[in-house]
Short mmCIF file of C-alpha atoms and ligand atoms in Angstrom, two decimals:
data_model
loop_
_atom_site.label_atom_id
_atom_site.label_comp_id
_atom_site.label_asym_id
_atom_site.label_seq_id
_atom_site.Cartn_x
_atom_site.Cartn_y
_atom_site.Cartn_z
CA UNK A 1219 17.71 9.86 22.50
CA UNK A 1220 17.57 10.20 18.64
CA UNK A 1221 15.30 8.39 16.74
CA UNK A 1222 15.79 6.47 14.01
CA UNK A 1223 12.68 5.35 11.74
CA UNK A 1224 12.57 2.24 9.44
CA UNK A 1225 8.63 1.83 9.55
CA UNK A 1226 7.98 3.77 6.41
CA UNK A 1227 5.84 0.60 5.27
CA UNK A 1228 3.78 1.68 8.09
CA UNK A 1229 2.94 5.70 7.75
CA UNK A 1230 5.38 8.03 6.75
CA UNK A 1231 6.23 12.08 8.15
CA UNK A 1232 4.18 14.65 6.16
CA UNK A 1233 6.83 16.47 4.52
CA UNK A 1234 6.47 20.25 4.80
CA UNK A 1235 6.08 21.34 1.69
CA UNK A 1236 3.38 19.71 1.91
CA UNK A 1237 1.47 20.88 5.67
CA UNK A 1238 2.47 24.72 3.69
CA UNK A 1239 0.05 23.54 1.38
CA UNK A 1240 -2.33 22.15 3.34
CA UNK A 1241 -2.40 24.80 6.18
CA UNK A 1242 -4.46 27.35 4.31
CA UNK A 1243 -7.60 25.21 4.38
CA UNK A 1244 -7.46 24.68 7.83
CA UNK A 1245 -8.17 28.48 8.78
CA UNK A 1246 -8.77 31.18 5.68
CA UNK A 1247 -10.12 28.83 3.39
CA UNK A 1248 -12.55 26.97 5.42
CA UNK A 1249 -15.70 26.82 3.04
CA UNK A 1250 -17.38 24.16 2.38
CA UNK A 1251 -16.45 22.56 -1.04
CA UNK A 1252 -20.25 22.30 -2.12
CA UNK A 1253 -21.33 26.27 -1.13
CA UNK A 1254 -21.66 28.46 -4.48
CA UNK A 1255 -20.49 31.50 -2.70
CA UNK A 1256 -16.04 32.14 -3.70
CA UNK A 1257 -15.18 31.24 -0.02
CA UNK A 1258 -16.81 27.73 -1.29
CA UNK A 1259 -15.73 27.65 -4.64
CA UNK A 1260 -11.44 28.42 -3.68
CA UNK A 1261 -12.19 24.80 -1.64
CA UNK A 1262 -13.68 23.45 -4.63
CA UNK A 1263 -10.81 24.59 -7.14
CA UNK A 1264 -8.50 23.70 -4.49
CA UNK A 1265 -9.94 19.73 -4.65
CA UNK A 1266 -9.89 20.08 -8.04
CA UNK A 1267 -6.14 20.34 -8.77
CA UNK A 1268 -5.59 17.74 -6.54
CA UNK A 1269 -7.41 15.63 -8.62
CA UNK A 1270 -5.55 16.67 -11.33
CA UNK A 1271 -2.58 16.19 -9.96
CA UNK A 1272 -3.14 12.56 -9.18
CA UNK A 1273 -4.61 11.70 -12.05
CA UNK A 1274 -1.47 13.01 -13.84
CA UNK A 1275 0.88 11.06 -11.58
CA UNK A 1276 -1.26 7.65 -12.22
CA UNK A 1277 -1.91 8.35 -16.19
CA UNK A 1278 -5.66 8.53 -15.31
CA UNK A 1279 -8.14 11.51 -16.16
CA UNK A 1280 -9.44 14.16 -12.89
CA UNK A 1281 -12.55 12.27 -13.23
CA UNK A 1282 -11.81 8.73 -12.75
CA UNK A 1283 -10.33 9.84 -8.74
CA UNK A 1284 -12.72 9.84 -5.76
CA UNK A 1285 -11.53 11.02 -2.55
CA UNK A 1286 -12.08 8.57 0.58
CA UNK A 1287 -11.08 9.06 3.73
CA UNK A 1288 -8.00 5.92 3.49
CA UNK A 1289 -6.57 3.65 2.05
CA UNK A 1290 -8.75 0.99 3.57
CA UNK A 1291 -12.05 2.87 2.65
CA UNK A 1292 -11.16 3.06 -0.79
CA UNK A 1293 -10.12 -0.82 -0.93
CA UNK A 1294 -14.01 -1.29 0.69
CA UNK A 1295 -15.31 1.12 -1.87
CA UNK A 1296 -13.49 -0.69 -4.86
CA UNK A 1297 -14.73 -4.23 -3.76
CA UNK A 1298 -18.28 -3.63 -2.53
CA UNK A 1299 -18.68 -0.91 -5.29
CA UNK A 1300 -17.98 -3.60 -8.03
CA UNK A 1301 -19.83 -6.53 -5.84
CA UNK A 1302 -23.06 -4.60 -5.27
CA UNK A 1303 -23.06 -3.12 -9.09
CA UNK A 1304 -22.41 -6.47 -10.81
CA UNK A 1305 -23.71 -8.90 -8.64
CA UNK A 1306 -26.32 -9.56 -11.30
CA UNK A 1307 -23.96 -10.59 -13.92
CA UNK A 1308 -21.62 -12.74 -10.93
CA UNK A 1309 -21.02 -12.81 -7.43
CA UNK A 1310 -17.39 -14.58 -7.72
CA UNK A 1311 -14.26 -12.33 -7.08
CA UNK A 1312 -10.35 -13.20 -7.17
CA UNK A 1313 -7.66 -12.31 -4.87
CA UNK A 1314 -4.67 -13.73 -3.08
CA UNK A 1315 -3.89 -15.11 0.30
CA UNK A 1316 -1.09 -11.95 1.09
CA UNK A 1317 -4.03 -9.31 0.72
CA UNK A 1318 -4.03 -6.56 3.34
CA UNK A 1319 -6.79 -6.59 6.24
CA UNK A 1320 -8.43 -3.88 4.23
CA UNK A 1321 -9.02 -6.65 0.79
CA UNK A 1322 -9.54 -9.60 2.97
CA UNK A 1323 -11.69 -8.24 5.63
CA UNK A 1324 -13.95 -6.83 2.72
CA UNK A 1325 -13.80 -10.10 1.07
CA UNK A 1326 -15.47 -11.94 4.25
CA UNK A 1327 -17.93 -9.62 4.70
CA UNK A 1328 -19.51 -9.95 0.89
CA UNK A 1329 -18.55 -13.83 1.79
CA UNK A 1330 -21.04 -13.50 4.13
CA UNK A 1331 -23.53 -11.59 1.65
CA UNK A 1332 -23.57 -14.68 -0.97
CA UNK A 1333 -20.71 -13.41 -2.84
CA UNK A 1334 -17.96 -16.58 -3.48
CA UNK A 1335 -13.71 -16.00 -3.32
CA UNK A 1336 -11.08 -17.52 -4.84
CA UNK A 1337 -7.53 -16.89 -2.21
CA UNK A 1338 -4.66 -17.22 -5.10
CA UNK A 1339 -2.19 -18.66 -3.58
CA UNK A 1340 1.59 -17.29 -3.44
CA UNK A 1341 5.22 -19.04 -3.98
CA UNK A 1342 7.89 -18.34 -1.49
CA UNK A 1343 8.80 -15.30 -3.08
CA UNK A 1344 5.22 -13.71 -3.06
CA UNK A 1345 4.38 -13.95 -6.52
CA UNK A 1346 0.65 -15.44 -7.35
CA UNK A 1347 0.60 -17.93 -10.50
CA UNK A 1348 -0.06 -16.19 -13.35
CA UNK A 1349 -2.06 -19.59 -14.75
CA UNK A 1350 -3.63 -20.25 -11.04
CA UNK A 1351 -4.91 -16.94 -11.74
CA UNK A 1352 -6.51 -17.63 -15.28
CA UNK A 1353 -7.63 -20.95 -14.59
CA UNK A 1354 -9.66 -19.31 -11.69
CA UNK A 1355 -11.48 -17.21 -13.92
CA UNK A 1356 -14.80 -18.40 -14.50
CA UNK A 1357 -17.84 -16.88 -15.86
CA UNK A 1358 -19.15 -15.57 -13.09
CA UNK A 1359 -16.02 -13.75 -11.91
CA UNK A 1360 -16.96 -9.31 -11.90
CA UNK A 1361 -13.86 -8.60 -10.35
CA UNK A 1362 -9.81 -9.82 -9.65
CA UNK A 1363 -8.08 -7.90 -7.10
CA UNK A 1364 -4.67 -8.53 -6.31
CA UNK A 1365 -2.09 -5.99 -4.59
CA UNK A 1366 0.30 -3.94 -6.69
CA UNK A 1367 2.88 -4.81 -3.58
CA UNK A 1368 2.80 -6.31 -0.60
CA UNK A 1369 3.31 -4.31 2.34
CA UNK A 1370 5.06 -7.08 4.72
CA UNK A 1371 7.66 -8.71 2.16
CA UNK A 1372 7.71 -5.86 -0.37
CA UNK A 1373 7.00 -8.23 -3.77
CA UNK A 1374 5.78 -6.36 -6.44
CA UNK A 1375 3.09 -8.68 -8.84
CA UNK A 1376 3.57 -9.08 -12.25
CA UNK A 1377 0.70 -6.51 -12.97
CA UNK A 1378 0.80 -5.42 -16.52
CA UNK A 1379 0.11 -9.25 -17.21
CA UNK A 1380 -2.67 -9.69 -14.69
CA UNK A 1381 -3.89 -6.96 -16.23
CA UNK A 1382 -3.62 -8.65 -19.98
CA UNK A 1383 -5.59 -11.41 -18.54
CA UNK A 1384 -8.67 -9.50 -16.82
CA UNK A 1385 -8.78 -7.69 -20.14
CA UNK A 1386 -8.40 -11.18 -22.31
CA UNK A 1387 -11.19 -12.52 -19.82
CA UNK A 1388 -13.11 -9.19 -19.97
CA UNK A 1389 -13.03 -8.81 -16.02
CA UNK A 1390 -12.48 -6.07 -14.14
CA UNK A 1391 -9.14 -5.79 -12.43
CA UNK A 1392 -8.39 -3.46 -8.96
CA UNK A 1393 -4.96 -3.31 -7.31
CA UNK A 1394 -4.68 -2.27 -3.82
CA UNK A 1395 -1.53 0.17 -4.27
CA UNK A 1396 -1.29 1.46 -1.47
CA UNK A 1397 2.04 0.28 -0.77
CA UNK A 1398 2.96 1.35 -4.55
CA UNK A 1399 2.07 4.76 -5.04
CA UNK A 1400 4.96 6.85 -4.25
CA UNK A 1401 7.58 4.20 -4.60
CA UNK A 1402 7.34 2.94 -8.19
CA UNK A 1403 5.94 4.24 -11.15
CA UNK A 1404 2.12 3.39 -12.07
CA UNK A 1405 0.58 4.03 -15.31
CA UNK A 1406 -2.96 2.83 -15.16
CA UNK A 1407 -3.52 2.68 -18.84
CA UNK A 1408 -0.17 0.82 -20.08
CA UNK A 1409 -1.51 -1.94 -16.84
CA UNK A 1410 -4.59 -2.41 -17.68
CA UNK A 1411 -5.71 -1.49 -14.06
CA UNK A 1412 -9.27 -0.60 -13.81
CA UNK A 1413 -9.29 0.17 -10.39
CA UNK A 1414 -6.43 1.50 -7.98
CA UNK A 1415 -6.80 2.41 -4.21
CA UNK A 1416 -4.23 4.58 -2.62
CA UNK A 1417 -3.14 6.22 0.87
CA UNK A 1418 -1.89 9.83 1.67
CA UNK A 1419 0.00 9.05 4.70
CA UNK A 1420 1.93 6.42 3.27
CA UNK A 1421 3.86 8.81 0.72
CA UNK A 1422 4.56 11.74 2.68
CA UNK A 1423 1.07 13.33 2.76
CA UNK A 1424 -1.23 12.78 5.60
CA UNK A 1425 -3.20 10.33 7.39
CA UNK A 1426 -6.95 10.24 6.75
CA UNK A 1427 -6.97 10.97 3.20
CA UNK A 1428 -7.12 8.30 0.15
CA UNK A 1429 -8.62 7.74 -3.00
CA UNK A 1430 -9.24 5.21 -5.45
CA UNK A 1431 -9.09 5.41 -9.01
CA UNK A 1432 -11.86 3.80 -11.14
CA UNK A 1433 -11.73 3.74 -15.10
CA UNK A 1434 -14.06 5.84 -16.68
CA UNK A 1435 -17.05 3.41 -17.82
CA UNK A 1436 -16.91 1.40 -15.02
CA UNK A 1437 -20.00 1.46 -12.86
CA UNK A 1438 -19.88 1.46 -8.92
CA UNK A 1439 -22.29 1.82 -6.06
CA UNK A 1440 -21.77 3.99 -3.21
CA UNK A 1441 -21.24 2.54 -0.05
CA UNK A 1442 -21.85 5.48 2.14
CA UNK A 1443 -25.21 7.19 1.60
CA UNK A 1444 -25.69 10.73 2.18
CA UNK A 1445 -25.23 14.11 0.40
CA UNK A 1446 -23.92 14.31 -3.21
CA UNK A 1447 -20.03 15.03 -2.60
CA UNK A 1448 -17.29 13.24 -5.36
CA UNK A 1449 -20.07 12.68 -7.84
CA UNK A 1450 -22.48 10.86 -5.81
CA UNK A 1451 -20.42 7.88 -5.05
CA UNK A 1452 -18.77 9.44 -1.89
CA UNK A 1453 -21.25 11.37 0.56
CA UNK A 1454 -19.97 13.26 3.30
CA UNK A 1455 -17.88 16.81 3.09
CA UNK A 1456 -14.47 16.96 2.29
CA UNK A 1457 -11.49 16.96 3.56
CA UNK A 1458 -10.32 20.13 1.82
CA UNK A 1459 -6.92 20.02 3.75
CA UNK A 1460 -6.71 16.33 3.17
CA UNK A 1461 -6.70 16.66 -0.09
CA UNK A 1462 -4.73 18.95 -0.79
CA UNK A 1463 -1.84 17.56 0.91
CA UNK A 1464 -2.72 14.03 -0.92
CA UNK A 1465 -2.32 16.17 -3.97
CA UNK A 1466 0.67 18.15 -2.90
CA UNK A 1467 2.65 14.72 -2.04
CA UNK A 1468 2.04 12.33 -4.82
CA UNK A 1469 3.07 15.46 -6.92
CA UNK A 1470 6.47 15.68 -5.03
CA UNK A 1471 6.53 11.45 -4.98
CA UNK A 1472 6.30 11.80 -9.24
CA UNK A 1473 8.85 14.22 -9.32
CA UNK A 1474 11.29 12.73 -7.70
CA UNK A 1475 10.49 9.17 -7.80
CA UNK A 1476 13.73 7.62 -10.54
CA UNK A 1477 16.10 9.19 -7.51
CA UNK A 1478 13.81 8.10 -4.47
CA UNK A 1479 14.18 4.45 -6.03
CA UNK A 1480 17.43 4.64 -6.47
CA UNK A 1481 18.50 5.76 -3.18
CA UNK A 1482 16.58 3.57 -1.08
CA UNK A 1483 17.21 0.48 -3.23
CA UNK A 1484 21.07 1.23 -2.77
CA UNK A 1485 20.09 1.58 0.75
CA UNK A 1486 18.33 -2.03 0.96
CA UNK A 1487 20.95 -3.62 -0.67
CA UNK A 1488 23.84 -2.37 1.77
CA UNK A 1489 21.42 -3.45 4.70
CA UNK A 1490 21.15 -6.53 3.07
CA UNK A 1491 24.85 -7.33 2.28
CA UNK A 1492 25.76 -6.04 6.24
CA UNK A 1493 22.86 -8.93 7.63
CA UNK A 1494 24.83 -11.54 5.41
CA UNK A 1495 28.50 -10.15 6.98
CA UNK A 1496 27.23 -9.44 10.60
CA UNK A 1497 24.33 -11.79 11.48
CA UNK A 1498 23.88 -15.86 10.95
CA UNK A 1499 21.06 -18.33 10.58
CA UNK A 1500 18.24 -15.82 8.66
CA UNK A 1501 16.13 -16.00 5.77
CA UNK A 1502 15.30 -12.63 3.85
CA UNK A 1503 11.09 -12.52 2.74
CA UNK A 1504 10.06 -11.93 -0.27
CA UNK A 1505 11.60 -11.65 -3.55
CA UNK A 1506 15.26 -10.08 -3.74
CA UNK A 1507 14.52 -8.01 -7.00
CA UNK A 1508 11.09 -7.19 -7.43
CA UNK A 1509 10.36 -5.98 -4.31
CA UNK A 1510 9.43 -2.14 -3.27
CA UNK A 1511 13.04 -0.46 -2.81
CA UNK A 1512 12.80 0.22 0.57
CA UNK A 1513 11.24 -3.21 1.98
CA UNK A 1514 13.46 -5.51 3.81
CA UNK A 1515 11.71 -8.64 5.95
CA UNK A 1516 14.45 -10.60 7.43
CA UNK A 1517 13.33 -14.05 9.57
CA UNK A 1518 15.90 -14.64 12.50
CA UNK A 1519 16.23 -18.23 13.88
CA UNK A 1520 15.54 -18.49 17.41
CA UNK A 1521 14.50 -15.49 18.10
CA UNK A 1522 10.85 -13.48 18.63
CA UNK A 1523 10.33 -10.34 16.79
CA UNK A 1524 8.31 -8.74 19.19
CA UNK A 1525 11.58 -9.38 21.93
CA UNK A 1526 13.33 -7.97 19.35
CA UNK A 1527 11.50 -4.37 18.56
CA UNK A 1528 11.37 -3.86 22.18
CA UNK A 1529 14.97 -4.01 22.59
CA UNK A 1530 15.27 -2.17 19.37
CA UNK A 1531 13.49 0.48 21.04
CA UNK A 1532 15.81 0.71 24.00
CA UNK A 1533 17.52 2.36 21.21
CA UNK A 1534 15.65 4.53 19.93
CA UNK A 1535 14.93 2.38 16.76
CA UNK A 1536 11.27 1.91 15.11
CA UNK A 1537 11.04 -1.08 13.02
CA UNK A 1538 8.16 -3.64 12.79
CA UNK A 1539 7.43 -7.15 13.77
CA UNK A 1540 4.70 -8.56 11.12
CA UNK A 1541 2.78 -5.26 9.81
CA UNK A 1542 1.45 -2.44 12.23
CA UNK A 1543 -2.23 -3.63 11.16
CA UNK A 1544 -1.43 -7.61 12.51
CA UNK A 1545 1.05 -6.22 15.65
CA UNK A 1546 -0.63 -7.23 18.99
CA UNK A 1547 -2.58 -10.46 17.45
CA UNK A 1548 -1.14 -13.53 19.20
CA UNK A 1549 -1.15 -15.57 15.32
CA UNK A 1550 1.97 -15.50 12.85
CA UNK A 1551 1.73 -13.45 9.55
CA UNK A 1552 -0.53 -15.12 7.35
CA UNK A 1553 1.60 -13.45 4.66
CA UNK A 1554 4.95 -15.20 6.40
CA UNK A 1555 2.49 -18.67 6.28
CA UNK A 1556 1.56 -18.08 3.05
CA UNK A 1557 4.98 -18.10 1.72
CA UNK A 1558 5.85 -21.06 3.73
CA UNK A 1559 7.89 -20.16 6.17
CA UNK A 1560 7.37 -22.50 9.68
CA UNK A 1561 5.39 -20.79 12.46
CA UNK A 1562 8.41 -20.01 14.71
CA UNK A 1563 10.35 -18.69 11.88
CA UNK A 1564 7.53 -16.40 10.94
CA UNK A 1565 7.37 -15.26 14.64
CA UNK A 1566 11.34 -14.29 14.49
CA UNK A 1567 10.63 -11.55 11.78
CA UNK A 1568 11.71 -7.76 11.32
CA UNK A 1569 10.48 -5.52 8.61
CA UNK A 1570 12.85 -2.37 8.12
CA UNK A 1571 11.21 -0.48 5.82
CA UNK A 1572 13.08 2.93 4.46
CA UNK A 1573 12.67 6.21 3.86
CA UNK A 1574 13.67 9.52 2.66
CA UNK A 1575 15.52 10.80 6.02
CA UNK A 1576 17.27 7.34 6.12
CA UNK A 1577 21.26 7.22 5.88
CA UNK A 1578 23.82 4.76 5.28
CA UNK A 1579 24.92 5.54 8.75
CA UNK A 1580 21.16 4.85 9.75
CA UNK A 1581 22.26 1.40 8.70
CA UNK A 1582 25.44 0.88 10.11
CA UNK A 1583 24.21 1.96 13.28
CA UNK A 1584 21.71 -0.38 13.42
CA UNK A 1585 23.17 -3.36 12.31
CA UNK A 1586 25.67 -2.59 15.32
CA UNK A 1587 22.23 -3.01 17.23
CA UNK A 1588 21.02 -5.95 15.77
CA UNK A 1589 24.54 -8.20 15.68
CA UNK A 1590 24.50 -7.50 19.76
CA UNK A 1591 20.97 -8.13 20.42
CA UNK A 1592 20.25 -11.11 18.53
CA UNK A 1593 22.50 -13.70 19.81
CA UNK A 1594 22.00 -12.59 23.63
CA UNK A 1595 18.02 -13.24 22.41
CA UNK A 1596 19.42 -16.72 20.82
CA UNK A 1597 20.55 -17.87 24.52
C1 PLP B 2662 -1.63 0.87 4.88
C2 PLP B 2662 -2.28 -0.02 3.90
C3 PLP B 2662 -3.68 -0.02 3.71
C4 PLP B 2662 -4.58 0.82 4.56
O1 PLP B 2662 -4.46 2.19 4.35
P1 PLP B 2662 -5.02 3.20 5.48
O2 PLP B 2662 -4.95 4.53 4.85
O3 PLP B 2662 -4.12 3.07 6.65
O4 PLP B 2662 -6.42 2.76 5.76
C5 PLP B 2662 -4.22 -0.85 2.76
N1 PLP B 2662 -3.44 -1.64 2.00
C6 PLP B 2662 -2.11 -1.68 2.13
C7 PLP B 2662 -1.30 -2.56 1.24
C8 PLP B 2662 -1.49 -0.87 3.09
O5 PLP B 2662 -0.16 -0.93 3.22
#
């Protein structure tokens, strides 16, 4: 049976101009980064213009990235980092209620260390209040961090202003990008972003590789102790291959992102307009403009999404439910809640998120699916 994916939200194929790159430093160049000796150093050189490379693509410098090992290390790194550094000047951070695990998980734990959070909320379209989010500022606040998009409903924050506003307030800002990086264009200086965190594997490049970006002048602590790798702030050795691929992808991303945007936001948009011909009794999630070009969350009436993506897969089609990081808990999307929508409406969700391989014919064919499934599920 031939598969078609629309779970790009959820990891992505590593293209192969990219595992070319990579493959080297699996076999022939297997020193260690940190060794003196040239085997050691082509590993080093070889991290190196990765950094550069991402740097470039985010309008940062080589030495404001640090390599982690994903995108939810480098979300831990960026919040404890800035938690344990500045805790004597405040222990009072600012997010939003439609955070990934990664952000909110993190936030609990330095809950539980003293630390206090304000959970901005959302309106139905996803977007936090841009005065909420000032009037929550207090003196005590170190840090606001509040995603770049969300990776459920696809709405993209207005963050060039929260960014005028952590500056205004002096306050450091981080925005999980994970979602972001790859999709639209970032340019850390022009949004005041003073610390990014980013994931291979969902732009093409490979799983277990991340980094986070943090503005030169900010101070962090380490959160993993051990040897001196990514200037002390990230012990353990690296992942030369990794790396390079994380390099080698958000290089191709840059390159090609006006077109990639283009294509899968005509793509949306046909899906979009074929739900409204084919299918009654939805609600589309999230905002209809600003939202990542190739996120679509529909909410069917009377119907559960989980029936749904297994009868989906009968068909060879991959699509998601919630996220793939909530799938299997027995609660609604507290992103879905957040934005309002009833509990049994916010069970009845699919997310179809797009991708480079995907065709209008992609589409068609699984709209076909979807108009016969979901009114023998409505019975
Ligand atoms: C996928 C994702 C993460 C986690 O990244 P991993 O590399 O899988 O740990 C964090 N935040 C968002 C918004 C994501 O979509």
């Amino acid at each position: 049976m031939r598969i078609r994916y629309f779970d790009h939200a959820a990891t992505t194929n590593v293209k192969e101009e990219v595992v070319k790159e990579m493959l080297p430093y699996f076999s022939i160049e297997y020193g260690n980064a940190s060794s003196l000796y040239s085997l050691g150093r082509t590993s080093k050189k070889a991290i190196e213009e990765a950094r550069k490379r991402v740097a470039k693509a985010l309008h940062a410098k080589p030495k404001e990235i640090y390599f982690t090992s994903c995108g939810s290390e480098a979300d831990n790194l960026a919040l404890k980092g800035i938690a344990y550094q500045y805790k004597n000047k405040g222990k009072h951070i600012i997010t939003s209620k439609i955070e990934h695990p990664a952000i909110l998980e993190t936030c609990k734990t330095l809950e539980k260390q003293g630390y206090e959070i304000t959970y901005l909320n959302v309106d139905e379209n996803g977007f936090i209040s841009l005065s909420e989010l000032e009037f929550s500022i207090r003196e005590d606040t170190i840090l606001i961090s509040i995603m770049f998009a969300n990776n459920e409903i696809g709405t993209i924050q207005p963050i060039e202003q929260i960014g005028q506003i952590a500056k205004k307030h002096n306050v450091l800002f981080h925005t999980d990008s994970v979602q972001a990086v790859g999709n639209v264009k970032i340019d850390v200086e022009a949004m005041n972003i003073d610390l990014l965190s980013m994931s291979a594997h969902k732009f093409y490049g490979p799983k277990g590789v991340g980094a986070l970006y943090v503005r030169e002048g900010v101070e962090f602590e380490r959160i993993q102790d051990g040897g001196h790798q990514e200037k002390n702030k990230r012990a353990g050795t690296e992942n030369v291959a990794g790396i390079v691929g994380l390099g080698k992808a958000i290089e191709l991303a840059n390159e090609n992102l006006e077109k990639y945007e283009e294509k899968l936001t005509t793509l949306r948009d046909y899906y979009f307009s074929q739900i409204e011909e084919k299918i009654s009794n939805y609600k589309i999630n999230g905002d209809k403009e600003k939202r990542l070009p190739g996120n679509t969350n529909i909410s069917f009436e009377g119907i559960h999404g989980e029936e749904l993506l297994l009868k989906l897969d009968e068909k060879g089609i991959c699509a998601s439910a919630g996220s793939a990081c909530s799938s299997g808990t027995p609660s609604p999307s507290h992103v879905l809640l957040a934005i309002g929508l009833k509990p049994e409406l916010a069970y009845g969700s699919l997310r179809i998120t797009l991708g480079e391989e995907n065709t209008k014919e992609d589409i068609d064919f699984l709209i076909e699916q979807l108009a016969e499934i979901i009114p023998k599920l409505r019975k």
